[in-house]
Amino acid sequence: MPITGGCRCGQLRYEITAEAPMAARICWCRDCQYLGAGTGTANAVFAREAVKISGERKIFTSQANSGSTMHRSFCPNCGTPVFSEAEPRPQQIIVRVGSFDDPNLGQPGAVIWTDSAPRWACFDPALPRAEGQNLPAK
């Protein structure tokens, strides 16, 4: 069964043929705090080829804390952030878990960029954490 979702107004939709995300994380980088209106964002990574997008999207391009050039997509009607794409990883697309029709399918497995989070941020103690982009090696 495909994973489906889209923006708040329904104009921008997607269908993902993968069974599950390659990874799912909560990100507290400053860019994600802007996208999440002050919170971190829950994000799921998929192979780009597994994602079919329909509808119009606007793209905002910026430099991430990681140094990557990011292309962040949102609905031009309702403003819902839906996708991010990193130039160094063109084979992947990041989907905002809040845009899933069933957000339970995007359960995060880690928290990243914790050093950018505000002091009041809450972290699930069961999840591994990374101060920056990458989780420490086990």
Coordinates of N, CA, C and O in Angstrom, one line a residue:
M1 N 0.8 -1.2 0.0 CA 0.0 0.0 0.0 C 0.9 1.2 0.0 O 1.8 1.4 0.8
P2 N 0.6 2.2 -0.9 CA 1.5 3.4 -1.0 C 1.3 4.3 0.2 O 0.2 4.3 0.9
I3 N 2.3 5.1 0.5 CA 2.2 6.2 1.5 C 1.7 7.4 0.7 O 2.3 7.8 -0.3
T4 N 0.7 8.1 1.2 CA 0.1 9.2 0.5 C 0.1 10.4 1.5 O 0.1 10.3 2.7
G5 N 0.0 11.6 0.9 CA -0.1 12.8 1.7 C -0.1 14.0 0.8 O -0.2 14.0 -0.4
G6 N 0.0 15.2 1.5 CA -0.1 16.4 0.7 C -0.2 17.6 1.7 O 0.0 17.5 2.9
C7 N -0.5 18.7 1.1 CA -0.6 20.0 1.8 C -1.9 20.1 2.5 O -2.8 19.3 2.3
R8 N -2.1 21.2 3.3 CA -3.3 21.4 4.1 C -4.5 21.6 3.2 O -5.6 21.1 3.4
C9 N -4.4 22.3 2.1 CA -5.5 22.6 1.2 C -5.8 21.5 0.2 O -6.8 21.5 -0.5
G10 N -4.8 20.6 0.0 CA -5.0 19.4 -0.9 C -4.6 19.7 -2.3 O -4.7 18.8 -3.2
Q11 N -4.1 20.8 -2.6 CA -3.7 21.2 -4.0 C -2.4 20.4 -4.4 O -2.3 19.9 -5.5
L12 N -1.5 20.3 -3.5 CA -0.2 19.6 -3.7 C -0.3 18.2 -3.0 O -0.6 18.1 -1.8
R13 N -0.2 17.1 -3.8 CA -0.3 15.8 -3.3 C 0.9 14.9 -3.7 O 1.6 15.3 -4.7
Y14 N 1.1 13.8 -3.1 CA 2.1 12.9 -3.4 C 1.7 11.5 -3.1 O 0.8 11.2 -2.3
E15 N 2.3 10.5 -3.8 CA 2.2 9.1 -3.5 C 3.6 8.5 -3.5 O 4.4 8.7 -4.4
I16 N 3.8 7.7 -2.5 CA 5.2 7.1 -2.3 C 5.0 5.6 -2.4 O 4.2 5.0 -1.6
T17 N 5.7 4.9 -3.3 CA 5.6 3.5 -3.5 C 6.4 2.7 -2.5 O 6.3 1.4 -2.5
A18 N 7.3 3.3 -1.7 CA 8.1 2.6 -0.8 C 7.3 2.1 0.4 O 6.3 2.7 0.8
E19 N 7.7 1.0 1.0 CA 6.9 0.4 2.1 C 7.1 1.3 3.4 O 6.2 1.4 4.2
A20 N 8.3 1.9 3.5 CA 8.6 2.7 4.7 C 9.7 3.6 4.3 O 10.4 3.4 3.3
P21 N 9.9 4.7 5.1 CA 11.1 5.6 4.9 C 12.4 4.9 5.1 O 12.5 3.9 5.8
M22 N 13.4 5.4 4.4 CA 14.8 5.0 4.5 C 15.3 5.4 5.9 O 16.1 4.7 6.5
A23 N 14.8 6.5 6.4 CA 15.1 7.0 7.7 C 14.1 8.0 8.1 O 13.4 8.6 7.2
A24 N 13.9 8.2 9.4 CA 12.9 9.3 9.8 C 13.5 9.9 11.1 O 14.0 9.2 12.0
R25 N 13.6 11.2 11.1 CA 14.3 11.9 12.2 C 13.5 13.2 12.5 O 12.8 13.8 11.7
I26 N 13.7 13.6 13.7 CA 13.3 15.0 14.1 C 14.5 15.9 14.0 O 15.5 15.5 14.6
C27 N 14.3 17.0 13.4 CA 15.4 17.9 13.1 C 15.2 19.2 13.8 O 14.1 19.8 13.7
W28 N 16.2 19.7 14.6 CA 16.1 21.0 15.3 C 17.1 22.0 14.7 O 17.4 23.0 15.4
C29 N 17.5 21.9 13.5 CA 18.3 22.9 12.9 C 17.5 24.2 12.8 O 16.2 24.2 12.9
R30 N 18.1 25.3 12.7 CA 17.4 26.6 12.7 C 16.4 26.7 11.5 O 15.3 27.2 11.6
D31 N 16.8 26.1 10.3 CA 15.9 26.1 9.2 C 14.6 25.4 9.6 O 13.5 25.8 9.3
C32 N 14.7 24.2 10.2 CA 13.5 23.4 10.5 C 12.7 24.1 11.6 O 11.5 24.0 11.6
Q33 N 13.4 24.9 12.5 CA 12.6 25.6 13.5 C 11.7 26.7 12.8 O 10.6 26.9 13.2
Y34 N 12.3 27.3 11.8 CA 11.4 28.3 11.0 C 10.3 27.5 10.3 O 9.1 28.0 10.4
L35 N 10.6 26.4 9.7 CA 9.5 25.6 9.0 C 8.5 25.1 10.0 O 7.3 25.0 9.6
G36 N 8.9 24.8 11.2 CA 8.0 24.2 12.2 C 7.4 25.3 13.1 O 6.8 24.9 14.2
A37 N 7.5 26.5 12.8 CA 7.0 27.6 13.6 C 7.5 27.6 15.0 O 6.8 27.9 16.0
G38 N 8.8 27.2 15.2 CA 9.4 27.2 16.5 C 9.8 25.9 17.0 O 10.6 25.8 18.0
T39 N 9.2 24.8 16.5 CA 9.6 23.5 16.9 C 10.5 22.8 15.9 O 10.8 23.4 14.9
G40 N 11.0 21.7 16.3 CA 11.7 20.9 15.3 C 10.7 20.3 14.3 O 9.5 20.3 14.5
T41 N 11.2 19.7 13.2 CA 10.3 19.1 12.2 C 10.6 17.6 12.2 O 11.7 17.1 12.4
A42 N 9.5 16.8 12.0 CA 9.6 15.4 11.8 C 9.7 15.2 10.3 O 8.9 15.6 9.5
N43 N 10.8 14.5 9.8 CA 11.1 14.3 8.4 C 11.4 12.8 8.1 O 12.0 12.1 8.9
A44 N 10.9 12.4 7.0 CA 11.2 11.0 6.5 C 11.9 11.1 5.1 O 11.5 11.9 4.3
V45 N 12.9 10.2 5.0 CA 13.7 10.2 3.8 C 13.3 9.0 2.9 O 13.1 7.9 3.4
F46 N 13.1 9.3 1.6 CA 12.7 8.3 0.6 C 13.6 8.4 -0.6 O 14.2 9.4 -0.9
A47 N 13.7 7.3 -1.3 CA 14.3 7.3 -2.7 C 13.5 8.2 -3.5 O 12.2 8.1 -3.6
R48 N 14.1 9.2 -4.2 CA 13.4 10.1 -5.1 C 12.5 9.4 -6.1 O 11.4 9.8 -6.4
E49 N 13.0 8.3 -6.6 CA 12.2 7.6 -7.7 C 10.9 7.0 -7.2 O 10.1 6.6 -7.9
A50 N 10.8 6.8 -5.8 CA 9.6 6.3 -5.3 C 8.5 7.3 -5.0 O 7.4 6.9 -4.6
V51 N 8.7 8.6 -5.3 CA 7.8 9.6 -4.9 C 7.2 10.3 -6.2 O 8.0 10.8 -7.0
K52 N 5.9 10.2 -6.3 CA 5.2 10.8 -7.5 C 4.5 12.0 -6.9 O 3.6 11.9 -6.0
I53 N 4.8 13.2 -7.4 CA 4.2 14.5 -6.9 C 3.2 15.0 -8.0 O 3.5 15.1 -9.2
S54 N 2.1 15.5 -7.5 CA 1.1 16.2 -8.4 C 0.7 17.5 -7.7 O 0.7 17.6 -6.5
G55 N 0.4 18.5 -8.6 CA 0.0 19.8 -8.1 C 1.2 20.7 -8.2 O 2.4 20.3 -8.5
E56 N 1.0 22.0 -7.9 CA 2.0 23.0 -8.0 C 2.7 23.1 -6.7 O 2.1 23.0 -5.6
R57 N 4.0 23.4 -6.7 CA 4.8 23.7 -5.5 C 5.7 24.9 -5.8 O 6.2 25.0 -6.9
K58 N 6.0 25.6 -4.8 CA 7.0 26.7 -4.8 C 8.3 26.1 -4.2 O 8.2 25.3 -3.2
I59 N 9.4 26.6 -4.6 CA 10.7 26.1 -4.0 C 11.5 27.3 -3.5 O 11.7 28.3 -4.2
F60 N 12.0 27.2 -2.3 CA 12.9 28.1 -1.6 C 14.2 27.5 -1.5 O 14.3 26.4 -0.9
T61 N 15.2 28.1 -2.1 CA 16.6 27.5 -2.0 C 17.4 28.3 -1.0 O 17.4 29.5 -1.0
S62 N 18.2 27.5 -0.2 CA 19.0 28.1 0.8 C 20.2 27.2 1.2 O 20.2 26.0 0.8
Q63 N 21.1 27.8 1.9 CA 22.3 27.0 2.4 C 21.9 26.5 3.8 O 21.6 27.3 4.7
A64 N 22.0 25.2 4.0 CA 21.7 24.6 5.3 C 22.9 24.7 6.3 O 24.1 24.9 5.8
N65 N 22.7 24.5 7.5 CA 23.8 24.5 8.5 C 24.9 23.4 8.1 O 26.1 23.6 8.4
S66 N 24.5 22.4 7.5 CA 25.4 21.3 7.1 C 26.3 21.7 5.9 O 27.2 21.1 5.6
G67 N 25.9 22.9 5.3 CA 26.7 23.3 4.1 C 26.0 22.9 2.8 O 26.4 23.4 1.7
S68 N 25.0 22.1 2.9 CA 24.3 21.6 1.6 C 23.4 22.7 1.1 O 22.8 23.4 1.9
T69 N 23.3 22.8 -0.2 CA 22.3 23.7 -0.8 C 21.0 22.8 -0.8 O 20.9 21.7 -1.2
M70 N 19.9 23.4 -0.2 CA 18.7 22.8 0.0 C 17.6 23.5 -0.8 O 17.6 24.7 -0.9
H71 N 16.7 22.6 -1.4 CA 15.5 23.1 -2.1 C 14.3 22.7 -1.3 O 14.0 21.5 -1.3
R72 N 13.7 23.6 -0.6 CA 12.5 23.3 0.2 C 11.2 23.7 -0.5 O 11.1 24.8 -0.9
S73 N 10.3 22.7 -0.6 CA 9.1 22.9 -1.4 C 7.9 23.1 -0.5 O 7.8 22.4 0.5
F74 N 7.0 23.9 -0.9 CA 5.8 24.2 -0.1 C 4.6 24.5 -1.1 O 4.9 24.8 -2.3
C75 N 3.4 24.4 -0.6 CA 2.3 24.7 -1.4 C 2.1 26.2 -1.6 O 2.2 26.9 -0.6
P76 N 2.0 26.7 -2.8 CA 1.9 28.2 -3.0 C 0.5 28.7 -2.5 O 0.4 29.9 -2.3
N77 N -0.5 27.8 -2.3 CA -1.8 28.3 -1.9 C -1.9 28.4 -0.4 O -2.2 29.4 0.2
C78 N -1.6 27.3 0.4 CA -1.7 27.3 1.8 C -0.4 27.4 2.6 O -0.4 27.6 3.8
G79 N 0.7 27.3 1.9 CA 2.0 27.5 2.5 C 2.6 26.3 3.3 O 3.6 26.4 3.9
T80 N 1.9 25.2 3.2 CA 2.4 24.0 3.9 C 3.7 23.5 3.4 O 3.9 23.2 2.2
P81 N 4.7 23.4 4.3 CA 6.0 22.8 3.9 C 5.9 21.3 3.7 O 5.3 20.6 4.5
V82 N 6.3 20.8 2.5 CA 6.1 19.4 2.2 C 7.4 18.6 1.9 O 7.6 17.5 2.5
F83 N 8.3 19.2 1.2 CA 9.5 18.5 0.8 C 10.8 19.3 1.0 O 10.8 20.5 1.0
S84 N 11.9 18.6 1.1 CA 13.2 19.2 1.0 C 14.1 18.2 0.2 O 14.0 17.0 0.2
E85 N 15.0 18.9 -0.6 CA 15.9 18.1 -1.4 C 17.3 18.7 -1.3 O 17.4 19.9 -1.4
A86 N 18.3 17.9 -1.0 CA 19.7 18.3 -0.8 C 20.4 18.1 -2.1 O 20.4 16.9 -2.6
E87 N 21.1 19.1 -2.6 CA 21.9 18.9 -3.8 C 22.9 17.8 -3.7 O 23.1 17.0 -4.7
P88 N 23.6 17.5 -2.6 CA 24.5 16.4 -2.6 C 23.9 15.0 -2.6 O 24.6 14.0 -2.8
R89 N 22.6 15.0 -2.4 CA 21.9 13.7 -2.4 C 20.6 13.7 -3.4 O 19.5 13.6 -2.9
P90 N 20.9 13.9 -4.7 CA 19.7 14.1 -5.6 C 18.8 12.8 -5.7 O 17.7 12.9 -6.2
Q91 N 19.3 11.7 -5.3 CA 18.6 10.5 -5.3 C 17.6 10.3 -4.2 O 16.8 9.4 -4.1
Q92 N 17.6 11.3 -3.2 CA 16.7 11.2 -2.1 C 15.8 12.5 -2.0 O 16.2 13.5 -2.5
I93 N 14.6 12.3 -1.4 CA 13.8 13.4 -1.1 C 13.3 13.3 0.4 O 13.0 12.2 0.8
I94 N 13.2 14.4 1.0 CA 12.8 14.4 2.4 C 11.4 14.9 2.4 O 11.0 15.9 1.8
V95 N 10.5 14.2 3.1 CA 9.1 14.5 3.2 C 8.7 14.8 4.6 O 9.1 14.1 5.6
R96 N 8.0 15.9 4.8 CA 7.6 16.3 6.2 C 6.5 15.3 6.6 O 5.5 15.2 6.0
V97 N 6.7 14.7 7.8 CA 5.8 13.7 8.3 C 4.4 14.2 8.5 O 3.4 13.5 8.3
G98 N 4.4 15.5 8.9 CA 3.1 16.1 9.2 C 2.2 16.2 7.9 O 1.0 16.4 8.0
S99 N 2.8 16.0 6.7 CA 2.0 16.0 5.5 C 1.5 14.7 5.1 O 0.7 14.5 4.1
F100 N 1.9 13.6 5.8 CA 1.4 12.2 5.5 C -0.1 12.2 5.8 O -0.5 12.8 6.8
D101 N -0.8 11.5 5.0 CA -2.2 11.2 5.4 C -2.3 10.5 6.7 O -3.2 10.7 7.5
D102 N -1.4 9.6 7.0 CA -1.3 8.9 8.2 C 0.1 9.2 8.8 O 1.1 8.5 8.5
P103 N 0.2 10.2 9.7 CA 1.5 10.6 10.2 C 2.2 9.5 11.1 O 3.4 9.6 11.4
N104 N 1.4 8.5 11.5 CA 2.0 7.4 12.3 C 3.0 6.6 11.5 O 3.8 5.9 12.1
L105 N 3.0 6.7 10.2 CA 3.9 6.0 9.4 C 5.3 6.6 9.4 O 6.3 6.0 8.9
G106 N 5.5 7.8 10.0 CA 6.8 8.4 10.0 C 7.4 8.5 11.3 O 8.0 9.5 11.7
Q107 N 7.3 7.5 12.1 CA 7.8 7.5 13.5 C 9.3 7.7 13.4 O 10.1 7.0 12.8
P108 N 9.8 8.8 14.1 CA 11.2 9.1 14.1 C 12.1 8.1 14.8 O 11.7 7.5 15.8
G109 N 13.3 7.9 14.2 CA 14.2 7.0 14.8 C 15.4 7.7 15.5 O 16.3 7.1 16.1
A110 N 15.4 9.0 15.4 CA 16.5 9.8 16.0 C 16.2 11.3 16.0 O 15.2 11.7 15.4
V111 N 17.0 12.1 16.7 CA 16.8 13.5 16.8 C 18.2 14.1 16.4 O 19.2 13.7 16.9
I112 N 18.2 15.0 15.4 CA 19.4 15.7 15.0 C 19.4 17.2 15.2 O 18.4 17.8 15.4
W113 N 20.6 17.8 15.2 CA 20.8 19.2 15.4 C 20.3 19.7 16.8 O 19.7 20.7 16.9
T114 N 20.5 18.8 17.8 CA 20.1 19.2 19.1 C 20.8 20.4 19.7 O 20.2 21.1 20.5
D115 N 22.0 20.7 19.2 CA 22.7 21.9 19.7 C 22.1 23.2 19.2 O 22.3 24.2 19.8
S116 N 21.2 23.1 18.2 CA 20.5 24.3 17.8 C 19.1 24.5 18.4 O 18.5 25.5 18.3
A117 N 18.7 23.5 19.2 CA 17.4 23.5 19.8 C 17.3 24.6 20.9 O 18.3 24.8 21.6
P118 N 16.2 25.2 21.1 CA 16.1 26.1 22.3 C 16.1 25.3 23.6 O 15.9 24.1 23.6
R119 N 16.4 26.0 24.7 CA 16.5 25.3 26.0 C 15.3 24.5 26.4 O 15.3 23.5 27.1
W120 N 14.1 25.0 25.9 CA 12.8 24.4 26.3 C 12.5 23.2 25.5 O 11.4 22.5 25.7
A121 N 13.2 22.9 24.5 CA 12.9 21.7 23.6 C 12.8 20.4 24.4 O 13.6 20.2 25.3
C122 N 11.9 19.6 24.0 CA 11.7 18.3 24.6 C 12.2 17.2 23.7 O 11.8 17.2 22.5
F123 N 13.0 16.3 24.2 CA 13.5 15.2 23.4 C 13.0 13.9 23.9 O 13.0 13.7 25.2
D124 N 12.6 13.0 23.1 CA 12.2 11.6 23.5 C 13.5 10.9 24.0 O 14.4 10.7 23.3
P125 N 13.5 10.5 25.3 CA 14.7 9.9 25.8 C 15.1 8.6 25.2 O 16.2 8.1 25.3
A126 N 14.1 8.0 24.5 CA 14.4 6.7 23.9 C 15.1 6.8 22.5 O 15.6 5.8 22.0
L127 N 15.1 8.0 22.0 CA 15.7 8.2 20.6 C 17.2 8.6 20.7 O 17.5 9.5 21.6
P128 N 18.1 8.1 19.8 CA 19.4 8.6 19.8 C 19.4 10.0 19.3 O 18.5 10.5 18.6
R129 N 20.4 10.8 19.8 CA 20.5 12.2 19.5 C 21.9 12.5 18.9 O 22.9 11.9 19.2
A130 N 21.9 13.6 18.1 CA 23.1 14.1 17.5 C 23.1 15.6 17.6 O 22.1 16.3 17.3
E131 N 24.2 16.2 18.0 CA 24.3 17.6 18.1 C 24.2 18.3 16.8 O 23.8 19.5 16.7
G132 N 24.7 17.6 15.7 CA 24.6 18.2 14.4 C 23.9 17.2 13.5 O 22.9 16.6 13.9
Q133 N 24.3 17.1 12.2 CA 23.7 16.4 11.2 C 23.7 14.8 11.4 O 22.8 14.2 11.1
N134 N 24.9 14.3 11.8 CA 25.1 12.9 11.9 C 25.1 12.3 13.2 O 25.6 12.9 14.2
L135 N 24.5 11.1 13.4 CA 24.5 10.4 14.7 C 25.9 9.9 14.9 O 26.6 9.5 14.0
P136 N 26.3 9.8 16.2 CA 27.6 9.3 16.5 C 27.7 7.8 16.1 O 26.7 7.1 16.1
A137 N 28.9 7.4 15.7 CA 29.1 6.0 15.3 C 28.9 5.1 16.6 O 29.3 5.5 17.7
K138 N 28.4 3.9 16.4 CA 28.2 3.0 17.5 C 29.4 2.2 17.8 O 30.2 1.9 17.0

